[in-house]
């Protein structure tokens, strides 16, 4: 009886440890993806700064048919507003 209780307790502890490690891994992966996305946006904006304004606007996703603030990409968190 005692051995069965010990097996159950150890199984629960191991299960909790596995769930915690999976959740932490997913959070770390999400943070890496957000950083990569923000860096890609920064690189695109830097590249666009060296281009012809019309070409740069198309590269950044502005099609010219919508008023400012309605047709372009979202401003990444922490970046200065335009």
mmCIF file as gemmi writes it, N, C-alpha and C atoms, coordinates in Angstrom:
data_model
loop_
_atom_site.group_PDB
_atom_site.id
_atom_site.type_symbol
_atom_site.label_atom_id
_atom_site.label_alt_id
_atom_site.label_comp_id
_atom_site.label_asym_id
_atom_site.label_entity_id
_atom_site.label_seq_id
_atom_site.pdbx_PDB_ins_code
_atom_site.Cartn_x
_atom_site.Cartn_y
_atom_site.Cartn_z
_atom_site.occupancy
_atom_site.B_iso_or_equiv
_atom_site.pdbx_formal_charge
_atom_site.auth_seq_id
_atom_site.auth_asym_id
_atom_site.pdbx_PDB_model_num
ATOM 1 N N . UNK Axp A 1 ? 0.819 -1.186 0 1 0 ? 1 A 1
ATOM 2 C CA . UNK Axp A 1 ? 0 0 0 1 0 ? 1 A 1
ATOM 3 C C . UNK Axp A 1 ? 0.866 1.254 0 1 0 ? 1 A 1
ATOM 4 N N . UNK Axp A 2 ? 1.909 1.236 0.84 1 0 ? 2 A 1
ATOM 5 C CA . UNK Axp A 2 ? 2.81 2.384 0.924 1 0 ? 2 A 1
ATOM 6 C C . UNK Axp A 2 ? 3.574 2.586 -0.386 1 0 ? 2 A 1
ATOM 7 N N . UNK Axp A 3 ? 3.948 1.488 -1.018 1 0 ? 3 A 1
ATOM 8 C CA . UNK Axp A 3 ? 4.675 1.575 -2.289 1 0 ? 3 A 1
ATOM 9 C C . UNK Axp A 3 ? 3.801 2.188 -3.372 1 0 ? 3 A 1
ATOM 10 N N . UNK Axp A 4 ? 2.523 1.836 -3.381 1 0 ? 4 A 1
ATOM 11 C CA . UNK Axp A 4 ? 1.599 2.399 -4.368 1 0 ? 4 A 1
ATOM 12 C C . UNK Axp A 4 ? 1.443 3.901 -4.16 1 0 ? 4 A 1
ATOM 13 N N . UNK Axp A 5 ? 1.335 4.329 -2.918 1 0 ? 5 A 1
ATOM 14 C CA . UNK Axp A 5 ? 1.222 5.756 -2.609 1 0 ? 5 A 1
ATOM 15 C C . UNK Axp A 5 ? 2.484 6.497 -3.041 1 0 ? 5 A 1
ATOM 16 N N . UNK Axp A 6 ? 3.635 5.894 -2.806 1 0 ? 6 A 1
ATOM 17 C CA . UNK Axp A 6 ? 4.906 6.501 -3.205 1 0 ? 6 A 1
ATOM 18 C C . UNK Axp A 6 ? 4.984 6.637 -4.727 1 0 ? 6 A 1
ATOM 19 N N . UNK Axp A 7 ? 4.555 5.625 -5.447 1 0 ? 7 A 1
ATOM 20 C CA . UNK Axp A 7 ? 4.554 5.68 -6.911 1 0 ? 7 A 1
ATOM 21 C C . UNK Axp A 7 ? 3.622 6.779 -7.412 1 0 ? 7 A 1
ATOM 22 N N . UNK Axp A 8 ? 2.473 6.926 -6.81 1 0 ? 8 A 1
ATOM 23 C CA . UNK Axp A 8 ? 1.516 7.962 -7.217 1 0 ? 8 A 1
ATOM 24 C C . UNK Axp A 8 ? 2.092 9.353 -6.962 1 0 ? 8 A 1
ATOM 25 N N . UNK Axp A 9 ? 2.687 9.558 -5.781 1 0 ? 9 A 1
ATOM 26 C CA . UNK Axp A 9 ? 3.264 10.865 -5.444 1 0 ? 9 A 1
ATOM 27 C C . UNK Axp A 9 ? 4.405 11.21 -6.4 1 0 ? 9 A 1
ATOM 28 N N . UNK Axp A 10 ? 5.277 10.27 -6.655 1 0 ? 10 A 1
ATOM 29 C CA . UNK Axp A 10 ? 6.401 10.513 -7.571 1 0 ? 10 A 1
ATOM 30 C C . UNK Axp A 10 ? 5.879 10.799 -8.981 1 0 ? 10 A 1
ATOM 31 N N . UNK Axp A 11 ? 4.861 10.087 -9.409 1 0 ? 11 A 1
ATOM 32 C CA . UNK Axp A 11 ? 4.287 10.318 -10.737 1 0 ? 11 A 1
ATOM 33 C C . UNK Axp A 11 ? 3.694 11.727 -10.856 1 0 ? 11 A 1
ATOM 34 N N . UNK Axp A 12 ? 3.003 12.158 -9.807 1 0 ? 12 A 1
ATOM 35 C CA . UNK Axp A 12 ? 2.425 13.505 -9.82 1 0 ? 12 A 1
ATOM 36 C C . UNK Axp A 12 ? 3.528 14.565 -9.877 1 0 ? 12 A 1
ATOM 37 N N . UNK Axp A 13 ? 4.57 14.404 -9.092 1 0 ? 13 A 1
ATOM 38 C CA . UNK Axp A 13 ? 5.679 15.364 -9.073 1 0 ? 13 A 1
ATOM 39 C C . UNK Axp A 13 ? 6.363 15.417 -10.437 1 0 ? 13 A 1
ATOM 40 N N . UNK Axp A 14 ? 6.616 14.282 -11.031 1 0 ? 14 A 1
ATOM 41 C CA . UNK Axp A 14 ? 7.245 14.239 -12.348 1 0 ? 14 A 1
ATOM 42 C C . UNK Axp A 14 ? 6.33 14.866 -13.398 1 0 ? 14 A 1
ATOM 43 N N . UNK Axp A 15 ? 5.06 14.585 -13.333 1 0 ? 15 A 1
ATOM 44 C CA . UNK Axp A 15 ? 4.104 15.167 -14.271 1 0 ? 15 A 1
ATOM 45 C C . UNK Axp A 15 ? 4.062 16.683 -14.174 1 0 ? 15 A 1
ATOM 46 N N . UNK Axp A 16 ? 4.045 17.2 -12.953 1 0 ? 16 A 1
ATOM 47 C CA . UNK Axp A 16 ? 4.041 18.654 -12.76 1 0 ? 16 A 1
ATOM 48 C C . UNK Axp A 16 ? 5.324 19.263 -13.306 1 0 ? 16 A 1
ATOM 49 N N . UNK Axp A 17 ? 6.457 18.623 -13.074 1 0 ? 17 A 1
ATOM 50 C CA . UNK Axp A 17 ? 7.732 19.131 -13.578 1 0 ? 17 A 1
ATOM 51 C C . UNK Axp A 17 ? 7.741 19.169 -15.107 1 0 ? 17 A 1
ATOM 52 N N . UNK Axp A 18 ? 7.185 18.145 -15.732 1 0 ? 18 A 1
ATOM 53 C CA . UNK Axp A 18 ? 7.135 18.113 -17.202 1 0 ? 18 A 1
ATOM 54 C C . UNK Axp A 18 ? 6.237 19.222 -17.731 1 0 ? 18 A 1
ATOM 55 N N . UNK Axp A 19 ? 5.09 19.426 -17.119 1 0 ? 19 A 1
ATOM 56 C CA . UNK Axp A 19 ? 4.173 20.49 -17.57 1 0 ? 19 A 1
ATOM 57 C C . UNK Axp A 19 ? 4.832 21.857 -17.414 1 0 ? 19 A 1
ATOM 58 N N . UNK Axp A 20 ? 5.509 22.092 -16.293 1 0 ? 20 A 1
ATOM 59 C CA . UNK Axp A 20 ? 6.176 23.377 -16.077 1 0 ? 20 A 1
ATOM 60 C C . UNK Axp A 20 ? 7.25 23.606 -17.132 1 0 ? 20 A 1
ATOM 61 N N . UNK Axp A 21 ? 8.031 22.585 -17.452 1 0 ? 21 A 1
ATOM 62 C CA . UNK Axp A 21 ? 9.091 22.76 -18.453 1 0 ? 21 A 1
ATOM 63 C C . UNK Axp A 21 ? 8.501 23.025 -19.84 1 0 ? 21 A 1
ATOM 64 N N . UNK Axp A 22 ? 7.392 22.398 -20.168 1 0 ? 22 A 1
ATOM 65 C CA . UNK Axp A 22 ? 6.75 22.633 -21.472 1 0 ? 22 A 1
ATOM 66 C C . UNK Axp A 22 ? 6.226 24.064 -21.555 1 0 ? 22 A 1
ATOM 67 N N . UNK Axp A 23 ? 5.594 24.537 -20.49 1 0 ? 23 A 1
ATOM 68 C CA . UNK Axp A 23 ? 5.059 25.904 -20.481 1 0 ? 23 A 1
ATOM 69 C C . UNK Axp A 23 ? 6.182 26.925 -20.584 1 0 ? 23 A 1
ATOM 70 N N . UNK Axp A 24 ? 7.253 26.721 -19.853 1 0 ? 24 A 1
ATOM 71 C CA . UNK Axp A 24 ? 8.392 27.651 -19.922 1 0 ? 24 A 1
ATOM 72 C C . UNK Axp A 24 ? 9.029 27.638 -21.309 1 0 ? 24 A 1
ATOM 73 N N . UNK Axp A 25 ? 9.142 26.485 -21.913 1 0 ? 25 A 1
ATOM 74 C CA . UNK Axp A 25 ? 9.704 26.396 -23.271 1 0 ? 25 A 1
ATOM 75 C C . UNK Axp A 25 ? 8.845 27.124 -24.284 1 0 ? 25 A 1
ATOM 76 N N . UNK Axp A 26 ? 7.534 26.995 -24.154 1 0 ? 26 A 1
ATOM 77 C CA . UNK Axp A 26 ? 6.631 27.687 -25.076 1 0 ? 26 A 1
ATOM 78 C C . UNK Axp A 26 ? 6.728 29.196 -24.904 1 0 ? 26 A 1
ATOM 79 N N . UNK Axp A 27 ? 6.832 29.666 -23.668 1 0 ? 27 A 1
ATOM 80 C CA . UNK Axp A 27 ? 6.964 31.102 -23.413 1 0 ? 27 A 1
ATOM 81 C C . UNK Axp A 27 ? 8.275 31.635 -23.978 1 0 ? 27 A 1
ATOM 82 N N . UNK Axp A 28 ? 9.348 30.879 -23.821 1 0 ? 28 A 1
ATOM 83 C CA . UNK Axp A 28 ? 10.64 31.306 -24.358 1 0 ? 28 A 1
ATOM 84 C C . UNK Axp A 28 ? 10.607 31.347 -25.884 1 0 ? 28 A 1
ATOM 85 N N . UNK Axp A 29 ? 9.979 30.37 -26.503 1 0 ? 29 A 1
ATOM 86 C CA . UNK Axp A 29 ? 9.869 30.337 -27.964 1 0 ? 29 A 1
ATOM 87 C C . UNK Axp A 29 ? 9.041 31.514 -28.462 1 0 ? 29 A 1
ATOM 88 N N . UNK Axp A 30 ? 7.972 31.836 -27.771 1 0 ? 30 A 1
ATOM 89 C CA . UNK Axp A 30 ? 7.134 32.983 -28.154 1 0 ? 30 A 1
ATOM 90 C C . UNK Axp A 30 ? 7.935 34.281 -28.048 1 0 ? 30 A 1
ATOM 91 N N . UNK Axp A 31 ? 8.733 34.425 -26.98 1 0 ? 31 A 1
ATOM 92 C CA . UNK Axp A 31 ? 9.556 35.628 -26.812 1 0 ? 31 A 1
ATOM 93 C C . UNK Axp A 31 ? 10.585 35.733 -27.929 1 0 ? 31 A 1
ATOM 94 N N . UNK Axp A 32 ? 11.188 34.617 -28.325 1 0 ? 32 A 1
ATOM 95 C CA . UNK Axp A 32 ? 12.154 34.634 -29.441 1 0 ? 32 A 1
ATOM 96 C C . UNK Axp A 32 ? 11.471 35.028 -30.745 1 0 ? 32 A 1
ATOM 97 N N . UNK Axp A 33 ? 10.273 34.531 -30.963 1 0 ? 33 A 1
ATOM 98 C CA . UNK Axp A 33 ? 9.539 34.866 -32.19 1 0 ? 33 A 1
ATOM 99 C C . UNK Axp A 33 ? 9.186 36.351 -32.23 1 0 ? 33 A 1
ATOM 100 N N . UNK Axp A 34 ? 8.801 36.902 -31.095 1 0 ? 34 A 1
ATOM 101 C CA . UNK Axp A 34 ? 8.466 38.332 -31.043 1 0 ? 34 A 1
ATOM 102 C C . UNK Axp A 34 ? 9.711 39.169 -31.314 1 0 ? 34 A 1
ATOM 103 N N . UNK Axp A 35 ? 10.847 38.795 -30.72 1 0 ? 35 A 1
ATOM 104 C CA . UNK Axp A 35 ? 12.099 39.525 -30.968 1 0 ? 35 A 1
ATOM 105 C C . UNK Axp A 35 ? 12.491 39.445 -32.44 1 0 ? 35 A 1
ATOM 106 N N . UNK Axp A 36 ? 12.368 38.277 -33.037 1 0 ? 36 A 1
ATOM 107 C CA . UNK Axp A 36 ? 12.718 38.113 -34.451 1 0 ? 36 A 1
ATOM 108 C C . UNK Axp A 36 ? 11.811 38.96 -35.336 1 0 ? 36 A 1
ATOM 109 N N . UNK Axp A 37 ? 10.513 38.99 -35.019 1 0 ? 37 A 1
ATOM 110 C CA . UNK Axp A 37 ? 9.579 39.814 -35.791 1 0 ? 37 A 1
ATOM 111 C C . UNK Axp A 37 ? 9.925 41.295 -35.669 1 0 ? 37 A 1
ATOM 112 N N . UNK Axp A 38 ? 10.222 41.743 -34.457 1 0 ? 38 A 1
ATOM 113 C CA . UNK Axp A 38 ? 10.56 43.15 -34.25 1 0 ? 38 A 1
ATOM 114 C C . UNK Axp A 38 ? 11.85 43.522 -34.982 1 0 ? 38 A 1
ATOM 115 N N . UNK Axp A 39 ? 12.831 42.624 -34.967 1 0 ? 39 A 1
ATOM 116 C CA . UNK Axp A 39 ? 14.083 42.897 -35.683 1 0 ? 39 A 1
ATOM 117 C C . UNK Axp A 39 ? 13.854 42.939 -37.19 1 0 ? 39 A 1
ATOM 118 N N . UNK Axp A 40 ? 12.984 42.086 -37.698 1 0 ? 40 A 1
ATOM 119 C CA . UNK Axp A 40 ? 12.682 42.1 -39.132 1 0 ? 40 A 1
ATOM 120 C C . UNK Axp A 40 ? 12.002 43.41 -39.521 1 0 ? 40 A 1
ATOM 121 N N . UNK Axp A 41 ? 11.107 43.887 -38.679 1 0 ? 41 A 1
ATOM 122 C CA . UNK Axp A 41 ? 10.441 45.166 -38.956 1 0 ? 41 A 1
ATOM 123 C C . UNK Axp A 41 ? 11.458 46.294 -38.941 1 0 ? 41 A 1
ATOM 124 N N . UNK Axp A 42 ? 12.365 46.292 -37.979 1 0 ? 42 A 1
ATOM 125 C CA . UNK Axp A 42 ? 13.389 47.326 -37.904 1 0 ? 42 A 1
ATOM 126 C C . UNK Axp A 42 ? 14.282 47.303 -39.141 1 0 ? 42 A 1
ATOM 127 N N . UNK Axp A 43 ? 14.675 46.1 -39.586 1 0 ? 43 A 1
ATOM 128 C CA . UNK Axp A 43 ? 15.518 45.999 -40.784 1 0 ? 43 A 1
ATOM 129 C C . UNK Axp A 43 ? 14.783 46.512 -42.012 1 0 ? 43 A 1
ATOM 130 N N . UNK Axp A 44 ? 13.502 46.18 -42.132 1 0 ? 44 A 1
ATOM 131 C CA . UNK Axp A 44 ? 12.727 46.649 -43.28 1 0 ? 44 A 1
ATOM 132 C C . UNK Axp A 44 ? 12.604 48.169 -43.258 1 0 ? 44 A 1
ATOM 133 N N . UNK Axp A 45 ? 12.412 48.754 -42.093 1 0 ? 45 A 1
ATOM 134 C CA . UNK Axp A 45 ? 12.307 50.201 -42 1 0 ? 45 A 1
ATOM 135 C C . UNK Axp A 45 ? 13.638 50.87 -42.315 1 0 ? 45 A 1
ATOM 136 N N . UNK Axp A 46 ? 14.731 50.283 -41.861 1 0 ? 46 A 1
ATOM 137 C CA . UNK Axp A 46 ? 16.053 50.832 -42.165 1 0 ? 46 A 1
ATOM 138 C C . UNK Axp A 46 ? 16.335 50.755 -43.664 1 0 ? 46 A 1
ATOM 139 N N . UNK Axp A 47 ? 16.005 49.641 -44.28 1 0 ? 47 A 1
ATOM 140 C CA . UNK Axp A 47 ? 16.183 49.491 -45.719 1 0 ? 47 A 1
ATOM 141 C C . UNK Axp A 47 ? 15.31 50.488 -46.466 1 0 ? 47 A 1
ATOM 142 N N . UNK Axp A 48 ? 14.087 50.646 -46.011 1 0 ? 48 A 1
ATOM 143 C CA . UNK Axp A 48 ? 13.163 51.565 -46.678 1 0 ? 48 A 1
ATOM 144 C C . UNK Axp A 48 ? 13.625 53.006 -46.561 1 0 ? 48 A 1
ATOM 145 N N . UNK Axp A 49 ? 14.344 53.341 -45.499 1 0 ? 49 A 1
ATOM 146 C CA . UNK Axp A 49 ? 14.82 54.713 -45.325 1 0 ? 49 A 1
ATOM 147 C C . UNK Axp A 49 ? 15.817 55.102 -46.409 1 0 ? 49 A 1
ATOM 148 N N . UNK Axp A 50 ? 16.485 54.128 -47.004 1 0 ? 50 A 1
ATOM 149 C CA . UNK Axp A 50 ? 17.473 54.407 -48.034 1 0 ? 50 A 1
ATOM 150 C C . UNK Axp A 50 ? 16.883 54.346 -49.439 1 0 ? 50 A 1
ATOM 151 N N . UNK Axp A 51 ? 15.604 54.088 -49.555 1 0 ? 51 A 1
ATOM 152 C CA . UNK Axp A 51 ? 14.967 53.911 -50.861 1 0 ? 51 A 1
ATOM 153 C C . UNK Axp A 51 ? 14.174 55.14 -51.269 1 0 ? 51 A 1
ATOM 154 N N . UNK Axp A 52 ? 13.722 55.088 -52.49 1 0 ? 52 A 1
ATOM 155 C CA . UNK Axp A 52 ? 12.769 56.071 -52.992 1 0 ? 52 A 1
ATOM 156 C C . UNK Axp A 52 ? 11.508 55.988 -52.128 1 0 ? 52 A 1
ATOM 157 N N . UNK Axp A 53 ? 10.926 57.118 -51.749 1 0 ? 53 A 1
ATOM 158 C CA . UNK Axp A 53 ? 9.761 57.081 -50.844 1 0 ? 53 A 1
ATOM 159 C C . UNK Axp A 53 ? 8.593 56.223 -51.344 1 0 ? 53 A 1
ATOM 160 N N . UNK Axp A 54 ? 8.293 56.261 -52.643 1 0 ? 54 A 1
ATOM 161 C CA . UNK Axp A 54 ? 7.177 55.459 -53.149 1 0 ? 54 A 1
ATOM 162 C C . UNK Axp A 54 ? 7.461 53.96 -53.026 1 0 ? 54 A 1
ATOM 163 N N . UNK Axp A 55 ? 8.67 53.563 -53.366 1 0 ? 55 A 1
ATOM 164 C CA . UNK Axp A 55 ? 9.051 52.154 -53.263 1 0 ? 55 A 1
ATOM 165 C C . UNK Axp A 55 ? 9.064 51.734 -51.792 1 0 ? 55 A 1
ATOM 166 N N . UNK Axp A 56 ? 9.569 52.593 -50.925 1 0 ? 56 A 1
ATOM 167 C CA . UNK Axp A 56 ? 9.639 52.28 -49.502 1 0 ? 56 A 1
ATOM 168 C C . UNK Axp A 56 ? 8.241 52.087 -48.92 1 0 ? 56 A 1
ATOM 169 N N . UNK Axp A 57 ? 7.306 52.938 -49.299 1 0 ? 57 A 1
ATOM 170 C CA . UNK Axp A 57 ? 5.952 52.806 -48.774 1 0 ? 57 A 1
ATOM 171 C C . UNK Axp A 57 ? 5.33 51.468 -49.195 1 0 ? 57 A 1
ATOM 172 N N . UNK Axp A 58 ? 5.558 51.063 -50.455 1 0 ? 58 A 1
ATOM 173 C CA . UNK Axp A 58 ? 5.021 49.769 -50.902 1 0 ? 58 A 1
ATOM 174 C C . UNK Axp A 58 ? 5.695 48.622 -50.157 1 0 ? 58 A 1
ATOM 175 N N . UNK Axp A 59 ? 7.015 48.737 -49.951 1 0 ? 59 A 1
ATOM 176 C CA . UNK Axp A 59 ? 7.753 47.692 -49.244 1 0 ? 59 A 1
ATOM 177 C C . UNK Axp A 59 ? 7.22 47.511 -47.823 1 0 ? 59 A 1
ATOM 178 N N . UNK Axp A 60 ? 6.882 48.607 -47.17 1 0 ? 60 A 1
ATOM 179 C CA . UNK Axp A 60 ? 6.404 48.545 -45.794 1 0 ? 60 A 1
ATOM 180 C C . UNK Axp A 60 ? 4.916 48.222 -45.696 1 0 ? 60 A 1
ATOM 181 N N . UNK Axp A 61 ? 4.252 48.078 -46.84 1 0 ? 61 A 1
ATOM 182 C CA . UNK Axp A 61 ? 2.868 47.632 -46.818 1 0 ? 61 A 1
ATOM 183 C C . UNK Axp A 61 ? 1.833 48.718 -46.971 1 0 ? 61 A 1
ATOM 184 N N . UNK Axp A 62 ? 2.257 49.938 -47.267 1 0 ? 62 A 1
ATOM 185 C CA . UNK Axp A 62 ? 1.288 51.01 -47.466 1 0 ? 62 A 1
ATOM 186 C C . UNK Axp A 62 ? 0.931 51.044 -48.942 1 0 ? 62 A 1
ATOM 187 N N . UNK Axp A 63 ? -0.361 50.939 -49.238 1 0 ? 63 A 1
ATOM 188 C CA . UNK Axp A 63 ? -0.761 50.888 -50.644 1 0 ? 63 A 1
ATOM 189 C C . UNK Axp A 63 ? -1.254 52.233 -51.166 1 0 ? 63 A 1
ATOM 190 N N . UNK Axp A 64 ? -1.403 53.213 -50.299 1 0 ? 64 A 1
ATOM 191 C CA . UNK Axp A 64 ? -1.797 54.538 -50.739 1 0 ? 64 A 1
ATOM 192 C C . UNK Axp A 64 ? -3.293 54.731 -50.907 1 0 ? 64 A 1
ATOM 193 N N . UNK Axp A 65 ? -4.088 53.696 -50.707 1 0 ? 65 A 1
ATOM 194 C CA . UNK Axp A 65 ? -5.532 53.825 -50.882 1 0 ? 65 A 1
ATOM 195 C C . UNK Axp A 65 ? -6.251 54.099 -49.57 1 0 ? 65 A 1
ATOM 196 N N . UNK Axp A 66 ? -5.575 53.945 -48.463 1 0 ? 66 A 1
ATOM 197 C CA . UNK Axp A 66 ? -6.193 54.147 -47.154 1 0 ? 66 A 1
ATOM 198 C C . UNK Axp A 66 ? -5.568 55.377 -46.488 1 0 ? 66 A 1
ATOM 199 N N . UNK Axp A 67 ? -6.306 56.054 -45.639 1 0 ? 67 A 1
ATOM 200 C CA . UNK Axp A 67 ? -5.727 57.185 -44.915 1 0 ? 67 A 1
ATOM 201 C C . UNK Axp A 67 ? -4.638 56.702 -43.961 1 0 ? 67 A 1
ATOM 202 N N . UNK Axp A 68 ? -3.737 57.593 -43.55 1 0 ? 68 A 1
ATOM 203 C CA . UNK Axp A 68 ? -2.665 57.172 -42.631 1 0 ? 68 A 1
ATOM 204 C C . UNK Axp A 68 ? -3.24 56.531 -41.376 1 0 ? 68 A 1
ATOM 205 N N . UNK Axp A 69 ? -2.592 55.471 -40.952 1 0 ? 69 A 1
ATOM 206 C CA . UNK Axp A 69 ? -3.028 54.761 -39.756 1 0 ? 69 A 1
ATOM 207 C C . UNK Axp A 69 ? -4.018 53.64 -40.017 1 0 ? 69 A 1
ATOM 208 N N . UNK Axp A 70 ? -4.445 53.462 -41.278 1 0 ? 70 A 1
ATOM 209 C CA . UNK Axp A 70 ? -5.439 52.422 -41.568 1 0 ? 70 A 1
ATOM 210 C C . UNK Axp A 70 ? -4.955 51.395 -42.585 1 0 ? 70 A 1
ATOM 211 N N . UNK Axp A 71 ? -3.837 51.612 -43.24 1 0 ? 71 A 1
ATOM 212 C CA . UNK Axp A 71 ? -3.437 50.68 -44.273 1 0 ? 71 A 1
ATOM 213 C C . UNK Axp A 71 ? -2.082 50.069 -44.073 1 0 ? 71 A 1
ATOM 214 N N . UNK Axp A 72 ? -1.339 50.528 -43.074 1 0 ? 72 A 1
ATOM 215 C CA . UNK Axp A 72 ? 0.025 50.055 -42.917 1 0 ? 72 A 1
ATOM 216 C C . UNK Axp A 72 ? 0.161 49.017 -41.837 1 0 ? 72 A 1
ATOM 217 N N . UNK Axp A 73 ? 1.39 48.566 -41.648 1 0 ? 73 A 1
ATOM 218 C CA . UNK Axp A 73 ? 1.639 47.562 -40.63 1 0 ? 73 A 1
ATOM 219 C C . UNK Axp A 73 ? 1.492 48.169 -39.248 1 0 ? 73 A 1
ATOM 220 N N . UNK Axp A 74 ? 1.293 47.313 -38.277 1 0 ? 74 A 1
ATOM 221 C CA . UNK Axp A 74 ? 1.177 47.764 -36.893 1 0 ? 74 A 1
ATOM 222 C C . UNK Axp A 74 ? 2.534 48.233 -36.396 1 0 ? 74 A 1
ATOM 223 N N . UNK Axp A 75 ? 2.528 49.253 -35.569 1 0 ? 75 A 1
ATOM 224 C CA . UNK Axp A 75 ? 3.773 49.732 -34.971 1 0 ? 75 A 1
ATOM 225 C C . UNK Axp A 75 ? 4.182 48.755 -33.874 1 0 ? 75 A 1
ATOM 226 N N . UNK Axp A 76 ? 5.43 48.256 -33.919 1 0 ? 76 A 1
ATOM 227 C CA . UNK Axp A 76 ? 5.849 47.293 -32.911 1 0 ? 76 A 1
ATOM 228 C C . UNK Axp A 76 ? 5.907 47.949 -31.525 1 0 ? 76 A 1
ATOM 229 N N . UNK Axp A 77 ? 5.654 47.185 -30.475 1 0 ? 77 A 1
ATOM 230 C CA . UNK Axp A 77 ? 5.699 47.738 -29.129 1 0 ? 77 A 1
ATOM 231 C C . UNK Axp A 77 ? 7.088 48.282 -28.825 1 0 ? 77 A 1
ATOM 232 N N . UNK Axp A 78 ? 7.129 49.436 -28.196 1 0 ? 78 A 1
ATOM 233 C CA . UNK Axp A 78 ? 8.412 50.022 -27.81 1 0 ? 78 A 1
ATOM 234 C C . UNK Axp A 78 ? 9.042 50.875 -28.879 1 0 ? 78 A 1
ATOM 235 N N . UNK Axp A 79 ? 8.473 50.902 -30.091 1 0 ? 79 A 1
ATOM 236 C CA . UNK Axp A 79 ? 9.066 51.729 -31.128 1 0 ? 79 A 1
ATOM 237 C C . UNK Axp A 79 ? 8.432 53.117 -31.084 1 0 ? 79 A 1
ATOM 238 N N . UNK Axp A 80 ? 9.192 54.121 -31.501 1 0 ? 80 A 1
ATOM 239 C CA . UNK Axp A 80 ? 8.624 55.476 -31.462 1 0 ? 80 A 1
ATOM 240 C C . UNK Axp A 80 ? 7.491 55.618 -32.46 1 0 ? 80 A 1
ATOM 241 N N . UNK Axp A 81 ? 6.482 56.365 -32.082 1 0 ? 81 A 1
ATOM 242 C CA . UNK Axp A 81 ? 5.363 56.575 -33.002 1 0 ? 81 A 1
ATOM 243 C C . UNK Axp A 81 ? 5.762 57.578 -34.062 1 0 ? 81 A 1
ATOM 244 N N . UNK Axp A 82 ? 5.058 57.523 -35.178 1 0 ? 82 A 1
ATOM 245 C CA . UNK Axp A 82 ? 5.427 58.4 -36.292 1 0 ? 82 A 1
ATOM 246 C C . UNK Axp A 82 ? 4.76 59.728 -36.176 1 0 ? 82 A 1
